[in-house]
PDB file of C-alpha atoms in Angstrom:
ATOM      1  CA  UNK A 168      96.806  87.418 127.429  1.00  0.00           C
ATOM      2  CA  UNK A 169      98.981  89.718 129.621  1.00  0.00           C
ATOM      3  CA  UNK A 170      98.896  93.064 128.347  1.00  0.00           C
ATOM      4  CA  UNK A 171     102.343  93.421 128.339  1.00  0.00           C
ATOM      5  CA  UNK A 172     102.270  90.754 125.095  1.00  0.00           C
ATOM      6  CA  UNK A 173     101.953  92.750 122.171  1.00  0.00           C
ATOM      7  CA  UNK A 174     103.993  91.764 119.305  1.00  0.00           C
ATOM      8  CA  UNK A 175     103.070  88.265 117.149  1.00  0.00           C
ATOM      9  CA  UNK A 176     107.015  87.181 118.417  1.00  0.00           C
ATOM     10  CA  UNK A 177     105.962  87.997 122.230  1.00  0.00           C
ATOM     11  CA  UNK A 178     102.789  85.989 121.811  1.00  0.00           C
ATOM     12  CA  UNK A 179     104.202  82.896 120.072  1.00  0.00           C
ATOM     13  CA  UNK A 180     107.296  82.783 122.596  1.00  0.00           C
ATOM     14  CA  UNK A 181     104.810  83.030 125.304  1.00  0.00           C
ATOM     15  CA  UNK A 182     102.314  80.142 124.266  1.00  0.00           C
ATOM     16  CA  UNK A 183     105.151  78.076 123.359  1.00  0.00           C
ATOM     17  CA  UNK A 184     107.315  78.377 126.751  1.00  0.00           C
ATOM     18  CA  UNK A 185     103.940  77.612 128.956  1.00  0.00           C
ATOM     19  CA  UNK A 186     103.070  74.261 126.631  1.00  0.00           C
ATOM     20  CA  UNK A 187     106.605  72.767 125.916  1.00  0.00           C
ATOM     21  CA  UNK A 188     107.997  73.538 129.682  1.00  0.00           C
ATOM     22  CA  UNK A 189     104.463  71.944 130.414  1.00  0.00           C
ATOM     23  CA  UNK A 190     104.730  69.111 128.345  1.00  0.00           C
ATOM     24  CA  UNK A 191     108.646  68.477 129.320  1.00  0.00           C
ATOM     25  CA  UNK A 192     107.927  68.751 133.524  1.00  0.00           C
ATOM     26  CA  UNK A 193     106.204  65.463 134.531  1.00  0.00           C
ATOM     27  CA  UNK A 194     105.613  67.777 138.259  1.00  0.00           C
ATOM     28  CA  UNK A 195     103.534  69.852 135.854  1.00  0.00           C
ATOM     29  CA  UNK A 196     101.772  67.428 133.919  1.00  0.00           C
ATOM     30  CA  UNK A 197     100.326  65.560 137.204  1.00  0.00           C
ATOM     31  CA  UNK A 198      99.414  68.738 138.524  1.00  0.00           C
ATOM     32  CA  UNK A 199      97.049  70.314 135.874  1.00  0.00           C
ATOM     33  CA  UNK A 200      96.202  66.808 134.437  1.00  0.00           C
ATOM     34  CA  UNK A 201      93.866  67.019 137.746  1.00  0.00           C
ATOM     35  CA  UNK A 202      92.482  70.124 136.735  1.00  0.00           C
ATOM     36  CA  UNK A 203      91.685  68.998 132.955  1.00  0.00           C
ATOM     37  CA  UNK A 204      94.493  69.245 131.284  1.00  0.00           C
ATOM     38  CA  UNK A 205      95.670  66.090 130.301  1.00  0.00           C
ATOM     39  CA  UNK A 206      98.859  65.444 127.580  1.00  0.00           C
ATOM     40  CA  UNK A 207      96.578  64.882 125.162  1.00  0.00           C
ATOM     41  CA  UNK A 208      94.961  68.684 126.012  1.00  0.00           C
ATOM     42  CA  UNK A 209      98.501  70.047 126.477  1.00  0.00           C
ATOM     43  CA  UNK A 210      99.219  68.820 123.024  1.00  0.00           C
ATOM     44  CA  UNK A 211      96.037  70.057 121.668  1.00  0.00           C
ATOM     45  CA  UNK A 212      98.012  73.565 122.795  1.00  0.00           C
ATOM     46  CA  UNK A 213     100.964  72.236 120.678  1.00  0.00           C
ATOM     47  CA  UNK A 214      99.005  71.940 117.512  1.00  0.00           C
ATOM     48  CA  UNK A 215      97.641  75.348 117.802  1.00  0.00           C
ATOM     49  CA  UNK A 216     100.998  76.659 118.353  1.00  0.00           C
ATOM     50  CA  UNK A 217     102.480  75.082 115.274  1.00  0.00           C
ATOM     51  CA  UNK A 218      99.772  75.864 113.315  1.00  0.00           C
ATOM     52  CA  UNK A 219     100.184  79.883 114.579  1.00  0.00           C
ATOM     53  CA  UNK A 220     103.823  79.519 113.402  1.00  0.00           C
ATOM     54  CA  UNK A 221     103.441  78.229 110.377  1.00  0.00           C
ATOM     55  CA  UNK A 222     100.531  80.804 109.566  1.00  0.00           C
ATOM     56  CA  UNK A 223     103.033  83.864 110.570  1.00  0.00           C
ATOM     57  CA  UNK A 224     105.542  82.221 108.007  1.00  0.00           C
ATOM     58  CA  UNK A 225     102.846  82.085 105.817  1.00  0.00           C
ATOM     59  CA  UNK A 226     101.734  85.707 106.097  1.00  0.00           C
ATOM     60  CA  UNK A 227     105.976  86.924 106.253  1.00  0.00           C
ATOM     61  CA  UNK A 228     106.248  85.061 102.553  1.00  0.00           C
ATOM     62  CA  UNK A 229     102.773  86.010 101.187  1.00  0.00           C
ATOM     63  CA  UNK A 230     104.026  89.982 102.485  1.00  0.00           C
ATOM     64  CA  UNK A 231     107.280  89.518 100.579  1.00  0.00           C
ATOM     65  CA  UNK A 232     105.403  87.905  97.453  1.00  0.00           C
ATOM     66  CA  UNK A 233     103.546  91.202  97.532  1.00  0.00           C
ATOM     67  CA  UNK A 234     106.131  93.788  97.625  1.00  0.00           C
ATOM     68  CA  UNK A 235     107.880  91.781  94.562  1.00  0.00           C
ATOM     69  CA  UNK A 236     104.919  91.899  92.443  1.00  0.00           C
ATOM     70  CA  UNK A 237     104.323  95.307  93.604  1.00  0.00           C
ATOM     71  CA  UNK A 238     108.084  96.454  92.354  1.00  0.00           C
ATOM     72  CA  UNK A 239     107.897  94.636  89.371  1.00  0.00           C
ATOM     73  CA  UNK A 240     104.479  96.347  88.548  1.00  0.00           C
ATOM     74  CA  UNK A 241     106.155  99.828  88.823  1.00  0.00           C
ATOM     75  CA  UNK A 242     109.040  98.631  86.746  1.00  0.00           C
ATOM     76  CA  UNK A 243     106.110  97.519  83.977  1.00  0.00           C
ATOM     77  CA  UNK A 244     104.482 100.200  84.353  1.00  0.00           C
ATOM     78  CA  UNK A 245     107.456 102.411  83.611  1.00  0.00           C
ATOM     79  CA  UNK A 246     108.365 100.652  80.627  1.00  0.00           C
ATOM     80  CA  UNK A 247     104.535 100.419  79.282  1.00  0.00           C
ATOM     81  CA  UNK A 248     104.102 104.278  79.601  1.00  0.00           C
ATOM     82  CA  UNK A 249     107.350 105.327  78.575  1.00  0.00           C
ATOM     83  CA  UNK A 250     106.517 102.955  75.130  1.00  0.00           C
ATOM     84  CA  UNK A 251     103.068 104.646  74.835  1.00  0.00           C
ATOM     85  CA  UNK A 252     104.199 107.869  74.739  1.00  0.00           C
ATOM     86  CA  UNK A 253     107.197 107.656  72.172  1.00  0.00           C
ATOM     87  CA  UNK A 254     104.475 106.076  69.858  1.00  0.00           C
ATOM     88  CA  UNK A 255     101.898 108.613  70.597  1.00  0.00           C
ATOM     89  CA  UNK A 256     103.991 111.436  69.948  1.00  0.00           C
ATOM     90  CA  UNK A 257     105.664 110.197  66.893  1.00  0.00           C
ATOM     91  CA  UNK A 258     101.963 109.299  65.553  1.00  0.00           C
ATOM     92  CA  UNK A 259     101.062 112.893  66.396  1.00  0.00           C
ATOM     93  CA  UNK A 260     103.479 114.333  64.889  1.00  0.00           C
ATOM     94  CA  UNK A 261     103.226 112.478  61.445  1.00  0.00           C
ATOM     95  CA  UNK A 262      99.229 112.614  61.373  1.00  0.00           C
ATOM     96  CA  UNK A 263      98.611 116.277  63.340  1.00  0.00           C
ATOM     97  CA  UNK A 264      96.399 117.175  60.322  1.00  0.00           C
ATOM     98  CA  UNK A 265      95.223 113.893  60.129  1.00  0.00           C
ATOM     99  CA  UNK A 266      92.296 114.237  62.794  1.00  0.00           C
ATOM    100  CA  UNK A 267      90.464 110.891  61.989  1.00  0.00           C
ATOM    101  CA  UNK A 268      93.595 108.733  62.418  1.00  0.00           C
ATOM    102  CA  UNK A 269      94.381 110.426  65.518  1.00  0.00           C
ATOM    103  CA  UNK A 270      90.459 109.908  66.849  1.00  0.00           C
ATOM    104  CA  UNK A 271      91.180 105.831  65.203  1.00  0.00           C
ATOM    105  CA  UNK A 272      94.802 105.930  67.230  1.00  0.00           C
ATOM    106  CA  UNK A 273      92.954 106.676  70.206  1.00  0.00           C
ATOM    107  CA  UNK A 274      95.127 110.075  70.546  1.00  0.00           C
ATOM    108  CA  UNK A 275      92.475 113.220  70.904  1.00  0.00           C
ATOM    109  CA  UNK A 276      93.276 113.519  74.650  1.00  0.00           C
ATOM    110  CA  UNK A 277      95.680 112.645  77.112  1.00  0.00           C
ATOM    111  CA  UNK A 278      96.504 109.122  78.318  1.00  0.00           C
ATOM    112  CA  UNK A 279      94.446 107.843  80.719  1.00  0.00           C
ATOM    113  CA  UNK A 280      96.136 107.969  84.324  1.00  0.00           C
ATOM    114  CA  UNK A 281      94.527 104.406  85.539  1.00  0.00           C
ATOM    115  CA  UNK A 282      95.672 101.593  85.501  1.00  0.00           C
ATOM    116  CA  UNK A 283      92.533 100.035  83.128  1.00  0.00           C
ATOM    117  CA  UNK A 284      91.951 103.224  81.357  1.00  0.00           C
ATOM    118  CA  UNK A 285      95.705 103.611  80.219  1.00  0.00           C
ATOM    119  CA  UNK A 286      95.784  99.574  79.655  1.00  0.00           C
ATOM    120  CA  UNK A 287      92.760 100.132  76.934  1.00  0.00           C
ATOM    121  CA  UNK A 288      94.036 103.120  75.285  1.00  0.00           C
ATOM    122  CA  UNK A 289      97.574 101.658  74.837  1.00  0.00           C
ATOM    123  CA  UNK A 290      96.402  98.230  73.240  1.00  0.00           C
ATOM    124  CA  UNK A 291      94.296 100.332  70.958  1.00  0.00           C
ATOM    125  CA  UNK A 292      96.900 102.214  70.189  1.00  0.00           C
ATOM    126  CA  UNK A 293      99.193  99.382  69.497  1.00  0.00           C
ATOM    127  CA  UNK A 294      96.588  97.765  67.462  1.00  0.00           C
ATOM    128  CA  UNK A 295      95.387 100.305  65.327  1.00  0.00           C
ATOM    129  CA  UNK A 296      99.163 101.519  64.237  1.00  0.00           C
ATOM    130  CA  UNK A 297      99.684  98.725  63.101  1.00  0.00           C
ATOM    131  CA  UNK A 298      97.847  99.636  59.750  1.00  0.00           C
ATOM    132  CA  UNK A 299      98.311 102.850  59.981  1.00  0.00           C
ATOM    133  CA  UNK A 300     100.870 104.351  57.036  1.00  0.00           C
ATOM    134  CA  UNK A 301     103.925 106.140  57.275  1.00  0.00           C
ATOM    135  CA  UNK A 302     105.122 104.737  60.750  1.00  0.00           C
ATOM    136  CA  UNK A 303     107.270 102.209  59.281  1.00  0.00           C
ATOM    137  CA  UNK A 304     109.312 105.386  58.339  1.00  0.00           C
ATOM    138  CA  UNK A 305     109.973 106.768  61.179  1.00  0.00           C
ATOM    139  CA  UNK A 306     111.237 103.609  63.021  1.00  0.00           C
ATOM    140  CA  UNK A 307     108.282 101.498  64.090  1.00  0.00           C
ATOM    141  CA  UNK A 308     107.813  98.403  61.485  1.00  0.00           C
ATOM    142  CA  UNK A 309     106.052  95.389  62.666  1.00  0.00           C
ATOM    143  CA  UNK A 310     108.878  94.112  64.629  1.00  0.00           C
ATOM    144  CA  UNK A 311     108.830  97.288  66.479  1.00  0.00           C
ATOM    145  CA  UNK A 312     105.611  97.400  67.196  1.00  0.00           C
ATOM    146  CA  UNK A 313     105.790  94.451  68.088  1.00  0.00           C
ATOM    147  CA  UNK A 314     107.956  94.338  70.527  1.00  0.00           C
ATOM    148  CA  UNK A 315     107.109  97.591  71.958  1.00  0.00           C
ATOM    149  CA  UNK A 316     103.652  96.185  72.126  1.00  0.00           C
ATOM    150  CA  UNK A 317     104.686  93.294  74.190  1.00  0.00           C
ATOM    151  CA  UNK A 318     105.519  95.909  77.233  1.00  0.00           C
ATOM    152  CA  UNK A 319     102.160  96.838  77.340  1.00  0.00           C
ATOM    153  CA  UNK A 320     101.136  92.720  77.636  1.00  0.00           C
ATOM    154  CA  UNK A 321     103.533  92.593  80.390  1.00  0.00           C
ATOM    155  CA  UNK A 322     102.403  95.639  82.432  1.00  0.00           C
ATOM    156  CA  UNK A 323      99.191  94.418  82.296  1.00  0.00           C
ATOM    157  CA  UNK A 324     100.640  90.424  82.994  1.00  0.00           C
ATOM    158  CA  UNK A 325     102.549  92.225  85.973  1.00  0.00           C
ATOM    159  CA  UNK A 326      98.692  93.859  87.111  1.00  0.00           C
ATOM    160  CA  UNK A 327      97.028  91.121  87.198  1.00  0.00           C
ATOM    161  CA  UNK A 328     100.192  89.451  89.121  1.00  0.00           C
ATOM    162  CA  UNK A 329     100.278  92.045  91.668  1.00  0.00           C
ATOM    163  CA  UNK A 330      96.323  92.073  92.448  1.00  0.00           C
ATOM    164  CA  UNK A 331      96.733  88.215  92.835  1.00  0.00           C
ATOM    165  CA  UNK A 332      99.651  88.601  95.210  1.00  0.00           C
ATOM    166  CA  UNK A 333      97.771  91.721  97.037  1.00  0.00           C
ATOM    167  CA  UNK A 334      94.804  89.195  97.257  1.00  0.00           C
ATOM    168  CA  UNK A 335      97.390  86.397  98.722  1.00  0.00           C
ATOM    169  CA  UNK A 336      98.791  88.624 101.449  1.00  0.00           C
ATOM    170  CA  UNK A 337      95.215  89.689 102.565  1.00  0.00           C
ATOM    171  CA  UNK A 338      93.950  86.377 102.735  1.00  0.00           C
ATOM    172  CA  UNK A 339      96.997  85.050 104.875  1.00  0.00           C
ATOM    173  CA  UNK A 340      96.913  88.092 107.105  1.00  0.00           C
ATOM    174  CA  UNK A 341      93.337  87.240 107.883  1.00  0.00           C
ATOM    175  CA  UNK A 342      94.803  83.288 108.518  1.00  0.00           C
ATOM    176  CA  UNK A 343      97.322  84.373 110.905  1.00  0.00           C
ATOM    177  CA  UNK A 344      95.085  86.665 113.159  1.00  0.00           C
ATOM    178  CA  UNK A 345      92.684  83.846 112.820  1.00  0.00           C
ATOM    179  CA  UNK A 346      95.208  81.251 114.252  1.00  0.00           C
ATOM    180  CA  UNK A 347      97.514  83.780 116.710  1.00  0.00           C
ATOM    181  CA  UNK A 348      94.149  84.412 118.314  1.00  0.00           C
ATOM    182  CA  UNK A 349      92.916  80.300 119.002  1.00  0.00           C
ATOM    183  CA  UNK A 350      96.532  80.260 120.105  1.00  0.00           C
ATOM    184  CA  UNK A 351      96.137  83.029 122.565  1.00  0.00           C
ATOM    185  CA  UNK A 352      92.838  82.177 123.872  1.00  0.00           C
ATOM    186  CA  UNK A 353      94.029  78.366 124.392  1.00  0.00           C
ATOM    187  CA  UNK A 354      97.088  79.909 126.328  1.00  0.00           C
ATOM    188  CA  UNK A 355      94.717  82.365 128.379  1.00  0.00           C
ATOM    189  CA  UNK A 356      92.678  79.965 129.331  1.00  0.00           C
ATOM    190  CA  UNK A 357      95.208  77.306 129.901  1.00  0.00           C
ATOM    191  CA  UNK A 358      97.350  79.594 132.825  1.00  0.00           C
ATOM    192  CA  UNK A 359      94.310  80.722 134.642  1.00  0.00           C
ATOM    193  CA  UNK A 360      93.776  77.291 135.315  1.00  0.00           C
ATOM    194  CA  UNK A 361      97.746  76.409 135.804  1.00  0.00           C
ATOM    195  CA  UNK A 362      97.717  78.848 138.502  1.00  0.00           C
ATOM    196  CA  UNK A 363      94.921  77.263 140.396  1.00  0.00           C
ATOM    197  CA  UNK A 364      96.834  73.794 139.833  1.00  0.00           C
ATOM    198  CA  UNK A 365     100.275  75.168 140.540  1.00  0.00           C
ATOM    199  CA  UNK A 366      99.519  77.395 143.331  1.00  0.00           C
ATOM    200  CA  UNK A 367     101.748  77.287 145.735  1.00  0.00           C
ATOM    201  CA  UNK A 368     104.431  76.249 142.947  1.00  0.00           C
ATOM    202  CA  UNK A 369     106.247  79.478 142.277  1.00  0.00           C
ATOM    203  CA  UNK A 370     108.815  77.828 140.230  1.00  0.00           C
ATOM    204  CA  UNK A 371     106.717  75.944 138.599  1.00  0.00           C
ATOM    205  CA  UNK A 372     104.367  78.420 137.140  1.00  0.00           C
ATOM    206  CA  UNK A 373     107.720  80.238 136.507  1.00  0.00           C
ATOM    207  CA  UNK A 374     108.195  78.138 134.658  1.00  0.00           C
ATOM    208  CA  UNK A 375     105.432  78.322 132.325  1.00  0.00           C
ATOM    209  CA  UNK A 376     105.601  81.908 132.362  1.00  0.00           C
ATOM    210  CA  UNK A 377     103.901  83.325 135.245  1.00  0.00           C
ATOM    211  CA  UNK A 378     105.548  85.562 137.136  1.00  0.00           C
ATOM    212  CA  UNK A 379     106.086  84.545 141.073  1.00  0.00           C
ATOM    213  CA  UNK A 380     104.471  87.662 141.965  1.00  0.00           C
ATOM    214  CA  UNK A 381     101.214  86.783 140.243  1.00  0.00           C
ATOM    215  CA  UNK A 382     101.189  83.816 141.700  1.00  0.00           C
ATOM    216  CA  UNK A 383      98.655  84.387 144.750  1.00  0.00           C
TER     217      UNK A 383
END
């Protein structure tokens, strides 16, 4: 591949104008048909191509998956913390003599700051206030808790989401580079030999791509 190729639009355009215009010039087909490449080789070419393309698609809609999951994590997040730490203060507030309850609330320290840690300390939380006295007083009953609980299910719902997603994106990055790369050593290989076949031929190895100057 030309050096000059770089980006995964340069290289598809590239493959694809030296196959099709190959495929769709009968001059062209004779020619390298007597150097091995026959339709059904040129079309071999075609399959890779269309499998590159649809592997970049892939990889472009496994990408966007991931930045959705990824902004709907921080938006989780948000909401998860922000829930945890109205409760915890409230509960340290009403039980600050009450050292046991705080130790059962899971409230002697600060929250943890990762994702896991701060996951298990808020369901503990949630759990545990749920029998604990006086809280109904100061605005979290059961339904409440409840339903300030179920923020904490859906940060850690919208986790799990994003690592699956993050997991996605990797594994369709790794197809793409996988098929741009059959594609572009098919396509190497394929106009070193055009040029040998088509030598002589300036417009038609134009034609597939090659420059007239490189045409010696």
């Amino acid at each position: 591949m030309p050096k000059s190729i770089k980006s995964i639009a340069e290289r598809l355009n590239a493959a694809n104008v030296a196959i099709s215009n190959s495929l769709a010039d009968a001059e062209i087909q004779s020619l390298v048909a007597a150097y091995g490449y026959s339709p059904a080789k040129l079309t071999e070419g075609q399959a890779r191509y269309e499998a590159a393309l649809a592997a970049v698609a892939a990889q472009k809609s496994a990408a966007g998956g991931q930045l959705q999951a990824t902004q709907e994590l921080a938006e989780a997040e948000t909401s998860a913390r922000d829930a945890y730490q109205a409760l915890a203060k409230v509960a340290r507030a009403i039980f600050k003599d009450d050292k046991a309850r705080l130790t059962a609330l899971g409230l002697t320290g600060t929250a943890p700051r990762s994702t896991a840690g701060f996951l298990a300390s808020a369901a503990s939380l949630f759990e545990n206030a749920a029998s604990a006295p006086s809280l109904a007083e100061y605005g979290y009953d059961a339904g409440r808790l409840e339903a300030e609980r179920a923020k904490i299910a859906a940060f850690d719902l919208a986790n799990q989401r994003q690592e699956a997603a993050k997991g996605a994106a990797q594994q369709a990055s790794r197809e793409q580079a996988t098929a741009l790369a059959s594609l572009d050593a098919w396509r190497a290989q394929y106009i070193k030999i055009a040029r040998v076949a088509l030598r002589g031929k300036s417009q038609l190895l134009e034609k597939i791509g090659v420059p007239a100057r490189t045409a010696a």
